[in-house]
Amino acid sequence: MEERVGEIWHNFITRLADKNYPDAEVELVNIKKTIGIFFRALGGDGSLSVAQTDESEYTSERSFLKRIARSSEKYEFAWIDENSLRLPKVIDYFPTKALNKDLYLWLAALASISKQSDSWIIDNQLRTQCALAAFPGLKNLYQRLLTAHLEQRPELDKISKDEQKTESIILQALNHSGSVVALPKSKYMPRPVTLWLHPNPPNALQKGDQENLKDSDNQRTDKQKDATDIGKKQAKRVDSPDEVRGLITVRMENLFTWGEFANMDRSTDDDEDPENAKDVAKDLDGLAIARNQRASKVQMKFDLDLPSEAMDDEVLEEGVLLPEWDWKKQTLIQDKCQVVSMVSTQQQDTSLPDHLKATAKKLRNQFQAITPARTWHYAQSDGQEVDLDAYLKFKSDLMAGQHDGKSNLYKELSSGARDLSCLLLADLSLSTDTWVNNDSRVIDVIQDSLYLFAESLNATGDRFGMVGFSSRKTNPIRIHTLKTFDEKYSGKIRSRIAQIKPGYYTRMGAGIRHAANLLKEQVATQQLLLILTDGKPNDLDMYEGRYGIEDTKQAILSARAMGLKVFCVTIDEKGNDYLPNLFGTNGYALVRKVTDLPKTLPMLYARLTL
């Protein structure tokens, strides 16, 4: 009975202390796509995704009700890290859904403005000024939010004198952006400002911290410096997991985020190589530490070994070095990636699969219709018939003594020519092993797409090549040759297509650079690089996230600078989140139904080349 009464009292006093509005809440998951479009439209970094933020400890002076409820002060602030715009999972601060939705939009607008100052209060004031000046249409929205927020701020005569000074400064900063340069000294932070970004985002070292870190480094050994160079991490103590959970089957390419739980009582290291352990620590946003009395019993290392030489494709060429863009250093690192060109050793003549024959016949008929019609070509040096007009002109010039020595007296009936070359670059990474229904995988759909693509282009007579790629870190980038530009489409090419299988990872920047170099060697007025993929760029090392996106973007810009037309076809449902930043709004197509890809790919090609 006592426990029941205590639970009722706790729930009652907590609701009174929190003063949120659950009935008017707006969830990020329902507005995430809109926020992403809005953020990028205002000039926000297009490579950033929209993600959920985490609760942060925030030591402001608690109200009387919160002290009674003994509720800890935690808050979900908006902030930006290297890969994401982070926003609260739920916003229910205001009594209406419209205001809560407006707050999401305002925080995205504020985040689209570049950092103005290292001081939290100055930075948010200047961001507010810049946002309102750059986007006048937001003024009414901001005024509504400001009015609602000011009503929620504490009354000055109901808080301590020490907090009154801080609160007065905050009110001045909110009402007159840019008028405040510093906060008075206090043991507490001001009450959370709903309309501003995070006062101290995770992984952001303050200037004083950086100076202290530098001073302490001078007094440490080289080994200690390596540990310090990893950077300060936001740490929190958590309860130890009750049990060891089994491995859940997921899309393997996404298994790149290291778990942030550190078992401090383990008797063995997670990695025999200390350099690898240091790299892992660098990439962690925070560390969660728990204490238990048992040693770690389970270790998991995930990597993919290359197949044995006997079971692998034949190597055509290796040692081709390519650069890679390091977005943190903003520089192109030369000779970073090594490409290995390969071809299947199983090249027996193979016929088109039976389930594709009807579709292939239909596509061939459609593509033959876009082939230029057969026409007479006049004044040729050789041909099927005499060109009477050319002959009469020749005789007239000869009799007048004006003959130039040329005697192109024939005409020939032949088809027109489309002066273009296309290279299809297919993503053959491990994620293509995913099943799309009960009887086929993504790799099977890609295989069918390659068959029909080749059948269609063979009908037009267009010059085309096809390669697949996957990677395992920077060495090797495996390029699987399916058809070169000089090869005629045949049963041997179909045999290579039949042999494709899921590979490793997706270092897309290297794949695009190599494909661009192959395509540039072709002499044609129109050169199309067509990329077929099922997901984001990623690899085992730092290539996941922002690094991979930025390198791929630079590779695309480089290919376009060569004069190539670059277009991407994807089946990734989340493609709209990052592909506009990479290829532009008109530079990609998302095929939502995976099984439609085989017949859609040739038609996209036809649309791009007409």
Coordinates of C-alpha atoms in Angstrom, one line a residue:
M1 CA 0.0 0.0 0.0
E2 CA 2.8 2.4 0.9
E3 CA 4.5 1.7 -2.4
R4 CA 1.3 2.4 -4.3
V5 CA 0.8 5.7 -2.5
G6 CA 4.4 6.7 -3.1
E7 CA 4.1 5.9 -6.8
I8 CA 0.9 8.1 -7.1
W9 CA 2.6 10.9 -5.2
H10 CA 5.7 10.7 -7.4
N11 CA 3.7 10.8 -10.6
F12 CA 1.6 13.7 -9.4
I13 CA 4.4 15.9 -8.2
T14 CA 6.6 15.1 -11.2
R15 CA 3.8 16.3 -13.6
L16 CA 3.4 19.5 -11.6
A17 CA 7.1 20.1 -11.7
D18 CA 7.8 19.4 -15.4
K19 CA 5.1 21.7 -16.8
N20 CA 5.1 20.0 -20.2
Y21 CA 2.2 19.5 -22.6
P22 CA 2.1 15.8 -23.7
D23 CA -1.2 16.3 -25.5
A24 CA 0.5 18.9 -27.8
E25 CA 3.7 17.0 -28.4
V26 CA 5.3 16.8 -31.8
E27 CA 7.7 13.9 -32.5
L28 CA 10.8 14.3 -34.6
V29 CA 10.2 11.1 -36.5
N30 CA 7.0 12.6 -38.0
I31 CA 8.6 15.9 -39.1
K32 CA 12.2 14.7 -39.8
K33 CA 11.9 14.8 -43.6
T34 CA 10.4 18.3 -43.5
I35 CA 13.1 19.5 -41.2
G36 CA 15.8 18.1 -43.4
I37 CA 14.4 19.9 -46.5
F38 CA 13.9 23.1 -44.6
F39 CA 17.4 23.1 -43.1
R40 CA 19.1 22.5 -46.5
A41 CA 16.8 25.1 -48.2
L42 CA 18.1 27.7 -45.7
G43 CA 21.7 26.9 -46.6
G44 CA 22.5 24.3 -44.0
D45 CA 25.2 21.8 -44.7
G46 CA 23.6 19.3 -47.1
S47 CA 25.8 16.5 -45.9
L48 CA 24.3 16.5 -42.4
S49 CA 21.5 14.2 -41.6
V50 CA 18.7 14.9 -39.1
A51 CA 19.1 12.8 -35.9
Q52 CA 17.8 12.6 -32.4
T53 CA 19.8 14.3 -29.6
D54 CA 20.6 12.9 -26.2
E55 CA 19.6 14.3 -22.8
S56 CA 22.3 16.5 -21.3
E57 CA 22.9 17.2 -17.6
Y58 CA 22.1 20.8 -16.9
T59 CA 22.7 22.3 -13.5
S60 CA 20.4 25.3 -13.3
E61 CA 18.7 26.3 -10.1
R62 CA 15.7 24.1 -9.6
S63 CA 12.2 25.4 -8.8
F64 CA 10.5 24.6 -5.5
L65 CA 8.4 21.9 -7.0
K66 CA 11.3 20.3 -8.7
R67 CA 13.2 20.1 -5.4
I68 CA 10.2 18.5 -3.8
A69 CA 9.9 16.0 -6.7
R70 CA 13.7 15.5 -6.5
S71 CA 13.8 15.5 -10.3
S72 CA 17.2 15.8 -11.8
E73 CA 17.8 18.6 -14.3
K74 CA 18.1 17.1 -17.8
Y75 CA 17.4 18.7 -21.0
E76 CA 17.4 17.8 -24.8
F77 CA 19.2 20.7 -26.6
A78 CA 19.6 21.1 -30.3
W79 CA 23.1 21.0 -31.6
I80 CA 25.3 20.1 -34.6
D81 CA 28.1 17.5 -34.8
E82 CA 30.2 16.3 -37.7
N83 CA 27.5 14.1 -39.2
S84 CA 24.1 15.3 -37.9
L85 CA 21.8 18.1 -37.0
R86 CA 20.6 16.8 -33.6
L87 CA 17.1 17.7 -32.4
P88 CA 15.0 16.6 -29.4
K89 CA 13.1 13.4 -29.9
V90 CA 9.9 15.0 -28.8
I91 CA 9.0 18.7 -28.3
D92 CA 6.1 19.3 -25.9
Y93 CA 7.2 22.6 -24.3
F94 CA 4.3 24.7 -25.5
P95 CA 0.5 24.2 -25.2
T96 CA -0.2 23.9 -28.9
K97 CA 1.2 21.5 -31.6
A98 CA 1.7 24.5 -33.9
L99 CA 4.1 26.2 -31.5
N100 CA 6.0 22.9 -30.9
K101 CA 6.3 22.3 -34.6
D102 CA 7.5 26.0 -35.1
L103 CA 10.2 25.4 -32.5
Y104 CA 11.6 22.5 -34.6
L105 CA 11.7 24.8 -37.6
W106 CA 13.3 27.6 -35.7
L107 CA 16.0 25.4 -34.2
A108 CA 16.8 24.1 -37.7
A109 CA 17.0 27.7 -39.0
L110 CA 19.3 28.7 -36.1
A111 CA 21.5 25.7 -36.9
S112 CA 21.8 26.6 -40.6
I113 CA 23.7 29.8 -39.6
S114 CA 27.4 29.2 -39.2
K115 CA 29.0 29.5 -35.7
Q116 CA 29.4 33.2 -34.7
S117 CA 31.3 33.0 -31.4
D118 CA 32.8 30.6 -28.9
S119 CA 30.6 32.2 -26.2
W120 CA 27.3 30.3 -25.9
I121 CA 25.2 33.4 -25.1
I122 CA 26.8 35.6 -27.8
D123 CA 26.7 32.9 -30.4
N124 CA 22.9 32.3 -30.0
Q125 CA 22.2 36.0 -30.0
L126 CA 24.2 36.6 -33.2
R127 CA 22.6 33.5 -34.9
T128 CA 19.2 34.8 -34.1
Q129 CA 20.1 38.2 -35.6
C130 CA 21.5 36.6 -38.7
A131 CA 18.5 34.2 -39.2
L132 CA 16.0 37.0 -38.9
A133 CA 17.9 39.2 -41.3
A134 CA 18.5 36.4 -43.8
F135 CA 15.0 35.0 -43.6
P136 CA 12.5 37.8 -42.9
G137 CA 9.6 35.3 -43.3
L138 CA 10.6 33.8 -40.0
K139 CA 10.0 36.9 -38.0
N140 CA 6.4 36.2 -37.2
L141 CA 7.2 32.6 -36.3
Y142 CA 10.0 33.7 -34.0
Q143 CA 7.9 36.3 -32.3
R144 CA 5.2 33.7 -31.5
L145 CA 7.8 31.4 -30.0
L146 CA 9.4 34.3 -28.1
T147 CA 6.1 35.4 -26.6
A148 CA 5.3 31.8 -25.5
H149 CA 8.7 31.2 -24.1
L150 CA 8.8 34.4 -22.1
E151 CA 5.6 33.4 -20.4
Q152 CA 7.3 30.3 -19.2
R153 CA 10.4 32.1 -17.8
P154 CA 10.3 32.4 -14.0
E155 CA 9.0 35.6 -12.4
L156 CA 11.9 37.6 -11.0
D157 CA 10.4 38.2 -7.5
K158 CA 9.9 34.4 -7.1
I159 CA 13.5 33.3 -7.5
S160 CA 16.7 33.9 -5.5
K161 CA 18.6 37.1 -5.8
D162 CA 21.6 35.4 -7.3
E163 CA 19.4 33.9 -10.0
Q164 CA 17.6 37.2 -10.6
K165 CA 20.8 38.7 -12.0
T166 CA 21.3 35.9 -14.4
E167 CA 17.6 35.8 -15.4
S168 CA 17.6 39.5 -16.1
I169 CA 20.5 39.2 -18.5
I170 CA 18.8 36.3 -20.3
L171 CA 15.6 38.3 -20.7
Q172 CA 17.6 41.2 -22.1
A173 CA 19.3 38.9 -24.5
L174 CA 16.0 37.4 -25.7
N175 CA 14.3 40.7 -26.1
H176 CA 17.3 42.6 -27.6
S177 CA 19.5 40.1 -29.4
G178 CA 23.1 41.2 -29.5
S179 CA 22.9 43.4 -26.4
V180 CA 24.5 40.9 -23.9
V181 CA 28.2 40.0 -24.0
A182 CA 28.5 37.9 -20.8
L183 CA 26.6 36.3 -17.9
P184 CA 27.3 37.2 -14.3
K185 CA 29.3 34.6 -12.3
S186 CA 27.0 32.0 -10.7
K187 CA 27.3 28.4 -9.5
Y188 CA 24.2 27.6 -11.6
M189 CA 23.5 27.9 -15.3
P190 CA 20.5 30.0 -16.3
R191 CA 17.1 28.2 -16.7
P192 CA 17.1 26.4 -20.2
V193 CA 16.5 28.7 -23.1
T194 CA 14.2 26.8 -25.4
L195 CA 14.9 28.9 -28.4
W196 CA 18.7 28.5 -28.4
L197 CA 21.1 25.8 -29.3
H198 CA 23.1 23.7 -26.8
P199 CA 25.3 25.7 -24.4
N200 CA 28.1 23.1 -24.4
P201 CA 27.7 20.5 -27.2
P202 CA 29.3 17.2 -26.6
N203 CA 32.9 16.9 -27.9
A204 CA 33.3 20.7 -27.9
L205 CA 36.3 21.7 -25.9
Q206 CA 36.2 25.2 -24.5
K207 CA 39.2 27.5 -25.1
G208 CA 40.3 27.1 -21.5
D209 CA 40.2 23.3 -21.7
Q210 CA 42.3 23.4 -24.9
E211 CA 45.0 25.6 -23.2
N212 CA 45.0 23.3 -20.1
L213 CA 45.3 20.3 -22.3
K214 CA 48.2 21.9 -24.2
D215 CA 50.0 22.7 -20.9
S216 CA 49.6 19.3 -19.5
D217 CA 50.8 17.7 -22.7
N218 CA 54.2 19.4 -22.3
Q219 CA 54.7 17.6 -19.0
R220 CA 53.8 14.1 -20.3
T221 CA 55.7 11.3 -22.1
D222 CA 55.0 10.6 -25.8
K223 CA 52.9 7.6 -24.8
Q224 CA 50.8 9.7 -22.5
K225 CA 50.4 12.3 -25.3
D226 CA 48.9 9.7 -27.6
A227 CA 46.2 9.0 -25.0
T228 CA 45.6 12.8 -24.5
D229 CA 45.4 13.4 -28.3
I230 CA 42.3 11.3 -28.4
G231 CA 40.4 14.2 -26.9
K232 CA 38.1 14.6 -23.9
K233 CA 35.0 12.6 -24.0
Q234 CA 31.6 13.1 -22.3
A235 CA 31.4 10.3 -19.8
K236 CA 28.5 8.9 -17.8
R237 CA 28.1 6.1 -15.3
V238 CA 25.5 3.5 -16.2
D239 CA 24.2 0.3 -14.8
S240 CA 25.9 -2.8 -15.9
P241 CA 23.9 -4.9 -18.5
D242 CA 22.2 -7.8 -16.8
E243 CA 23.0 -10.2 -19.5
V244 CA 25.0 -10.7 -22.7
R245 CA 22.7 -10.2 -25.6
G246 CA 23.0 -12.3 -28.7
L247 CA 24.0 -10.9 -32.1
I248 CA 21.0 -9.5 -33.9
T249 CA 20.9 -10.0 -37.7
V250 CA 21.2 -6.6 -39.2
R251 CA 22.4 -5.1 -42.5
M252 CA 26.1 -5.9 -42.1
E253 CA 27.3 -2.7 -43.7
N254 CA 25.7 -0.7 -40.8
L255 CA 27.7 -2.6 -38.1
F256 CA 30.3 0.1 -37.9
T257 CA 29.4 2.1 -34.8
W258 CA 31.5 0.9 -31.9
G259 CA 29.5 0.2 -28.7
E260 CA 30.0 3.0 -26.2
F261 CA 29.8 0.7 -23.2
A262 CA 33.2 0.2 -21.5
N263 CA 33.6 -2.9 -19.3
M264 CA 36.3 -1.7 -17.0
D265 CA 36.7 -5.0 -15.2
R266 CA 37.7 -7.0 -18.3
S267 CA 40.9 -9.0 -18.0
T268 CA 41.8 -8.8 -21.7
D269 CA 42.0 -5.9 -24.2
D270 CA 39.4 -5.5 -26.9
D271 CA 42.1 -5.1 -29.5
E272 CA 45.6 -6.5 -29.6
D273 CA 46.8 -3.4 -31.6
P274 CA 46.9 -0.3 -29.4
E275 CA 46.8 1.9 -32.5
N276 CA 43.4 0.4 -33.5
A277 CA 42.1 1.0 -29.9
K278 CA 43.2 4.6 -30.1
D279 CA 41.4 5.1 -33.4
V280 CA 38.2 3.6 -31.9
A281 CA 38.4 6.0 -29.0
K282 CA 38.8 8.9 -31.3
D283 CA 35.6 8.2 -33.1
L284 CA 33.4 7.7 -29.9
D285 CA 31.2 10.6 -29.0
G286 CA 31.0 9.5 -25.3
L287 CA 31.9 6.8 -23.0
A288 CA 29.5 4.9 -20.7
I289 CA 31.2 3.2 -17.8
A290 CA 29.8 0.5 -15.6
R291 CA 31.3 -1.7 -12.8
N292 CA 30.8 -5.4 -12.4
Q293 CA 32.7 -8.2 -10.8
R294 CA 33.1 -10.5 -13.7
A295 CA 35.6 -10.5 -16.6
S296 CA 34.4 -10.0 -20.1
K297 CA 33.5 -13.4 -21.6
V298 CA 32.6 -12.3 -25.1
Q299 CA 34.5 -10.4 -27.7
M300 CA 33.4 -9.6 -31.2
K301 CA 35.6 -8.6 -34.0
F302 CA 34.0 -8.1 -37.4
D303 CA 36.0 -8.1 -40.6
L304 CA 35.8 -9.7 -44.0
D305 CA 38.6 -11.8 -45.2
L306 CA 39.3 -11.9 -48.9
P307 CA 38.7 -15.2 -50.7
S308 CA 41.5 -17.5 -51.5
E309 CA 43.3 -17.0 -54.8
A310 CA 41.8 -20.2 -56.3
M311 CA 38.3 -19.1 -55.6
D312 CA 38.8 -15.4 -56.6
D313 CA 38.5 -13.5 -59.9
E314 CA 41.6 -13.2 -62.1
V315 CA 43.6 -10.0 -61.5
L316 CA 43.9 -7.9 -64.7
E317 CA 45.7 -4.9 -63.2
E318 CA 46.7 -3.8 -59.7
G319 CA 48.6 -1.0 -58.1
V320 CA 46.6 1.8 -59.6
L321 CA 46.6 4.6 -57.0
L322 CA 43.9 7.1 -56.5
P323 CA 43.5 10.2 -54.3
E324 CA 40.9 10.6 -51.5
W325 CA 39.4 13.8 -50.0
D326 CA 40.0 14.3 -46.3
W327 CA 37.2 16.7 -45.3
K328 CA 38.6 17.5 -41.9
K329 CA 41.9 18.7 -43.4
Q330 CA 40.1 20.0 -46.5
T331 CA 42.7 18.5 -48.8
L332 CA 43.1 15.8 -51.4
I333 CA 45.4 13.1 -50.2
Q334 CA 47.3 11.7 -53.2
D335 CA 47.8 7.9 -53.7
K336 CA 45.5 7.0 -50.8
C337 CA 43.5 4.2 -52.4
Q338 CA 44.8 1.2 -54.4
V339 CA 42.6 -0.2 -57.2
V340 CA 42.7 -3.8 -58.3
S341 CA 40.9 -4.6 -61.6
M342 CA 39.6 -8.2 -61.9
V343 CA 37.6 -10.4 -64.2
S344 CA 35.7 -13.6 -63.6
T345 CA 37.6 -16.8 -64.6
Q346 CA 34.3 -18.5 -65.4
Q347 CA 33.5 -17.2 -68.9
Q348 CA 31.5 -19.9 -70.7
D349 CA 28.8 -18.7 -73.1
T350 CA 25.6 -18.1 -71.1
S351 CA 22.2 -17.4 -72.4
L352 CA 19.7 -14.9 -71.0
P353 CA 17.7 -16.3 -68.1
D354 CA 14.2 -17.4 -69.1
H355 CA 12.4 -15.1 -66.8
L356 CA 13.9 -12.1 -68.5
K357 CA 13.5 -13.1 -72.2
A358 CA 10.0 -11.5 -72.7
T359 CA 11.0 -8.3 -71.0
A360 CA 14.3 -8.1 -72.9
K361 CA 12.5 -8.6 -76.2
K362 CA 10.1 -5.7 -75.4
L363 CA 13.0 -3.4 -74.3
R364 CA 15.0 -4.3 -77.5
N365 CA 12.0 -3.2 -79.6
Q366 CA 11.6 0.0 -77.7
F367 CA 15.3 0.9 -77.9
Q368 CA 15.5 0.1 -81.6
A369 CA 12.9 2.8 -82.0
I370 CA 15.2 5.4 -80.6
T371 CA 18.1 4.4 -82.9
P372 CA 18.5 7.0 -85.7
A373 CA 16.8 5.8 -88.9
R374 CA 18.7 4.6 -92.0
T375 CA 19.4 7.5 -94.4
W376 CA 21.3 8.2 -97.6
H377 CA 24.8 9.6 -97.0
Y378 CA 25.8 11.6 -100.1
A379 CA 29.2 12.4 -101.7
Q380 CA 31.0 9.4 -100.3
S381 CA 34.3 8.0 -101.6
D382 CA 32.6 4.6 -101.7
G383 CA 29.1 3.4 -101.6
Q384 CA 26.2 1.3 -102.9
E385 CA 25.1 3.6 -105.7
V386 CA 26.5 6.5 -107.8
D387 CA 25.6 9.9 -106.5
L388 CA 24.3 11.6 -109.7
D389 CA 24.4 15.1 -108.2
A390 CA 28.0 14.6 -107.1
Y391 CA 28.9 13.2 -110.6
L392 CA 27.4 16.1 -112.5
K393 CA 29.2 18.6 -110.3
F394 CA 32.4 16.7 -110.7
K395 CA 32.0 16.8 -114.6
S396 CA 31.1 20.5 -114.6
D397 CA 34.1 21.4 -112.5
L398 CA 36.4 19.2 -114.6
M399 CA 35.3 20.9 -117.8
A400 CA 35.6 24.4 -116.3
G401 CA 39.1 23.5 -115.1
Q402 CA 38.1 24.0 -111.4
H403 CA 38.3 20.4 -110.3
D404 CA 40.0 20.0 -106.8
G405 CA 41.1 16.4 -107.3
K406 CA 38.4 14.9 -105.0
S407 CA 36.0 12.5 -106.6
N408 CA 33.4 11.5 -103.9
L409 CA 30.9 10.2 -106.4
Y410 CA 28.9 7.6 -104.4
K411 CA 26.0 7.5 -101.9
E412 CA 25.5 5.0 -99.1
L413 CA 22.4 3.9 -97.2
S414 CA 23.3 3.4 -93.5
S415 CA 22.0 4.1 -90.1
G416 CA 22.8 7.3 -88.2
A417 CA 25.1 7.2 -85.2
R418 CA 24.6 8.4 -81.6
D419 CA 27.9 9.8 -80.5
L420 CA 27.9 8.8 -76.9
S421 CA 29.5 6.4 -74.5
C422 CA 28.1 5.1 -71.2
L423 CA 29.8 3.4 -68.3
L424 CA 27.6 1.6 -65.7
L425 CA 29.2 1.4 -62.2
A426 CA 27.4 -1.1 -60.0
D427 CA 27.7 -1.2 -56.2
L428 CA 28.5 -4.9 -55.3
S429 CA 28.9 -4.4 -51.6
L430 CA 27.8 -6.7 -48.8
S431 CA 24.5 -5.0 -48.3
T432 CA 23.3 -6.5 -51.7
D433 CA 23.0 -9.8 -49.9
T434 CA 19.8 -8.5 -48.3
W435 CA 16.6 -10.4 -49.2
V436 CA 13.8 -8.3 -50.8
N437 CA 11.3 -11.0 -50.8
N438 CA 11.2 -14.8 -50.1
D439 CA 12.9 -15.8 -53.3
S440 CA 15.4 -13.1 -54.3
R441 CA 18.1 -10.8 -52.9
V442 CA 19.2 -7.3 -53.9
I443 CA 22.2 -8.8 -55.8
D444 CA 19.7 -10.9 -57.9
V445 CA 17.8 -7.8 -58.8
I446 CA 21.0 -6.0 -59.7
Q447 CA 22.0 -8.9 -61.8
D448 CA 18.7 -8.8 -63.7
S449 CA 19.2 -5.1 -64.2
L450 CA 22.6 -5.5 -65.7
Y451 CA 21.2 -8.2 -68.1
L452 CA 18.4 -6.0 -69.3
F453 CA 20.6 -2.9 -69.5
A454 CA 23.1 -4.7 -71.7
E455 CA 20.3 -6.1 -73.9
S456 CA 18.8 -2.7 -74.4
L457 CA 22.0 -0.8 -75.2
N458 CA 23.1 -3.6 -77.6
A459 CA 19.9 -2.9 -79.6
T460 CA 20.9 0.8 -80.0
G461 CA 24.5 0.2 -81.0
D462 CA 25.6 2.7 -78.3
R463 CA 29.1 2.1 -76.9
F464 CA 28.9 1.0 -73.3
G465 CA 30.9 -0.6 -70.5
M466 CA 30.0 -2.2 -67.2
V467 CA 32.0 -2.6 -64.0
G468 CA 31.2 -3.5 -60.4
F469 CA 33.0 -2.4 -57.3
S470 CA 33.4 -3.1 -53.6
S471 CA 36.2 -2.2 -51.1
R472 CA 38.0 -3.3 -48.0
K473 CA 39.5 -0.1 -46.6
T474 CA 41.8 1.7 -48.9
N475 CA 43.5 -1.4 -50.3
P476 CA 42.1 -3.1 -52.2
I477 CA 39.3 -1.3 -54.1
R478 CA 38.1 -4.2 -56.2
I479 CA 36.9 -3.4 -59.7
H480 CA 35.1 -6.3 -61.4
T481 CA 35.1 -5.9 -65.2
L482 CA 31.8 -7.1 -66.7
K483 CA 32.2 -5.5 -70.1
T484 CA 34.8 -3.2 -71.6
F485 CA 34.0 -0.7 -74.3
D486 CA 35.8 -2.7 -76.9
E487 CA 34.1 -5.9 -76.2
K488 CA 31.0 -7.0 -78.1
Y489 CA 28.0 -8.0 -76.0
S490 CA 27.8 -11.8 -76.0
G491 CA 27.3 -15.0 -74.0
K492 CA 30.7 -14.4 -72.4
I493 CA 29.5 -11.0 -71.0
R494 CA 26.3 -12.7 -69.7
S495 CA 28.5 -15.2 -68.0
R496 CA 30.4 -12.5 -66.1
I497 CA 27.1 -11.0 -65.0
A498 CA 26.0 -14.4 -63.8
Q499 CA 29.1 -14.6 -61.6
I500 CA 28.6 -11.4 -59.6
K501 CA 28.1 -11.8 -55.9
P502 CA 28.0 -9.6 -52.8
G503 CA 31.5 -8.2 -52.0
Y504 CA 32.7 -6.0 -49.2
Y505 CA 32.1 -2.3 -48.5
T506 CA 31.3 0.8 -50.5
R507 CA 34.2 3.2 -50.9
M508 CA 32.2 5.1 -53.5
G509 CA 34.6 8.0 -54.1
A510 CA 37.3 5.6 -55.3
G511 CA 34.9 3.7 -57.5
I512 CA 33.7 6.9 -59.1
R513 CA 37.2 8.2 -59.7
H514 CA 38.3 5.0 -61.4
A515 CA 35.1 4.8 -63.5
A516 CA 35.6 8.4 -64.5
N517 CA 39.1 7.7 -65.7
L518 CA 37.9 4.7 -67.8
L519 CA 35.1 6.7 -69.4
K520 CA 37.2 9.7 -70.1
E521 CA 39.4 7.6 -72.4
Q522 CA 36.4 7.1 -74.8
V523 CA 36.1 9.6 -77.7
A524 CA 32.5 10.8 -77.7
T525 CA 30.6 14.1 -77.5
Q526 CA 28.4 12.7 -74.8
Q527 CA 29.8 10.6 -71.9
L528 CA 27.5 9.3 -69.2
L529 CA 28.6 7.7 -65.9
L530 CA 25.7 5.8 -64.5
I531 CA 26.0 4.7 -60.9
L532 CA 23.8 1.9 -59.5
T533 CA 23.8 1.6 -55.7
D534 CA 21.7 0.5 -52.7
G535 CA 23.1 2.6 -49.9
K536 CA 25.5 5.2 -48.5
P537 CA 29.2 5.3 -49.0
N538 CA 31.0 3.4 -46.1
D539 CA 33.9 1.2 -45.2
L540 CA 35.6 -0.4 -42.2
D541 CA 37.7 2.7 -41.3
M542 CA 36.7 6.3 -40.9
Y543 CA 34.9 6.3 -44.3
E544 CA 31.5 5.9 -42.7
G545 CA 29.4 9.1 -42.2
R546 CA 30.6 12.5 -43.1
Y547 CA 34.0 11.4 -44.4
G548 CA 32.5 9.1 -47.0
I549 CA 29.9 11.6 -48.1
E550 CA 32.4 14.4 -48.6
D551 CA 34.9 12.2 -50.5
T552 CA 32.1 11.0 -52.8
K553 CA 31.0 14.5 -53.4
Q554 CA 34.5 15.6 -54.4
A555 CA 34.8 12.6 -56.7
I556 CA 31.5 13.6 -58.4
L557 CA 32.6 17.2 -58.8
S558 CA 35.9 16.0 -60.3
A559 CA 34.1 13.7 -62.8
R560 CA 31.8 16.6 -63.9
A561 CA 34.9 18.8 -64.3
M562 CA 36.1 16.3 -66.8
G563 CA 33.0 16.9 -68.9
L564 CA 31.2 13.7 -67.8
K565 CA 27.5 13.5 -67.1
V566 CA 27.1 11.7 -63.7
F567 CA 23.7 10.2 -62.7
C568 CA 22.9 7.9 -59.8
V569 CA 20.1 5.3 -59.6
T570 CA 19.5 4.0 -56.0
I571 CA 17.1 1.7 -54.2
D572 CA 18.0 3.1 -50.8
E573 CA 14.7 4.4 -49.2
K574 CA 16.7 7.0 -47.3
G575 CA 18.4 8.2 -50.5
N576 CA 16.6 11.5 -50.5
D577 CA 18.4 12.5 -47.2
Y578 CA 21.9 12.6 -48.7
L579 CA 21.8 12.2 -52.5
P580 CA 20.6 15.8 -53.3
N581 CA 23.8 17.0 -51.6
L582 CA 25.9 14.6 -53.7
F583 CA 24.3 14.6 -57.1
G584 CA 22.0 17.6 -57.1
T585 CA 18.2 17.4 -57.2
N586 CA 18.2 16.3 -60.9
G587 CA 21.2 14.1 -60.7
Y588 CA 19.7 10.9 -59.2
A589 CA 16.6 8.7 -59.3
L590 CA 15.2 6.7 -56.4
V591 CA 13.5 3.4 -57.3
R592 CA 11.2 2.8 -54.4
K593 CA 10.2 -0.7 -55.4
V594 CA 13.3 -2.8 -55.7
T595 CA 11.9 -5.4 -58.0
D596 CA 11.1 -2.6 -60.5
L597 CA 14.8 -1.8 -61.0
P598 CA 15.5 -4.1 -63.9
K599 CA 12.9 -2.6 -66.2
T600 CA 13.4 0.9 -64.9
L601 CA 17.1 1.2 -65.4
P602 CA 17.1 1.0 -69.2
M603 CA 14.2 3.5 -69.4
L604 CA 16.2 6.0 -67.3
Y605 CA 19.1 5.6 -69.6
A606 CA 16.8 6.3 -72.6
R607 CA 15.5 9.4 -70.9
L608 CA 19.1 10.6 -70.1
T609 CA 20.4 10.2 -73.6
L610 CA 17.6 11.3 -75.9

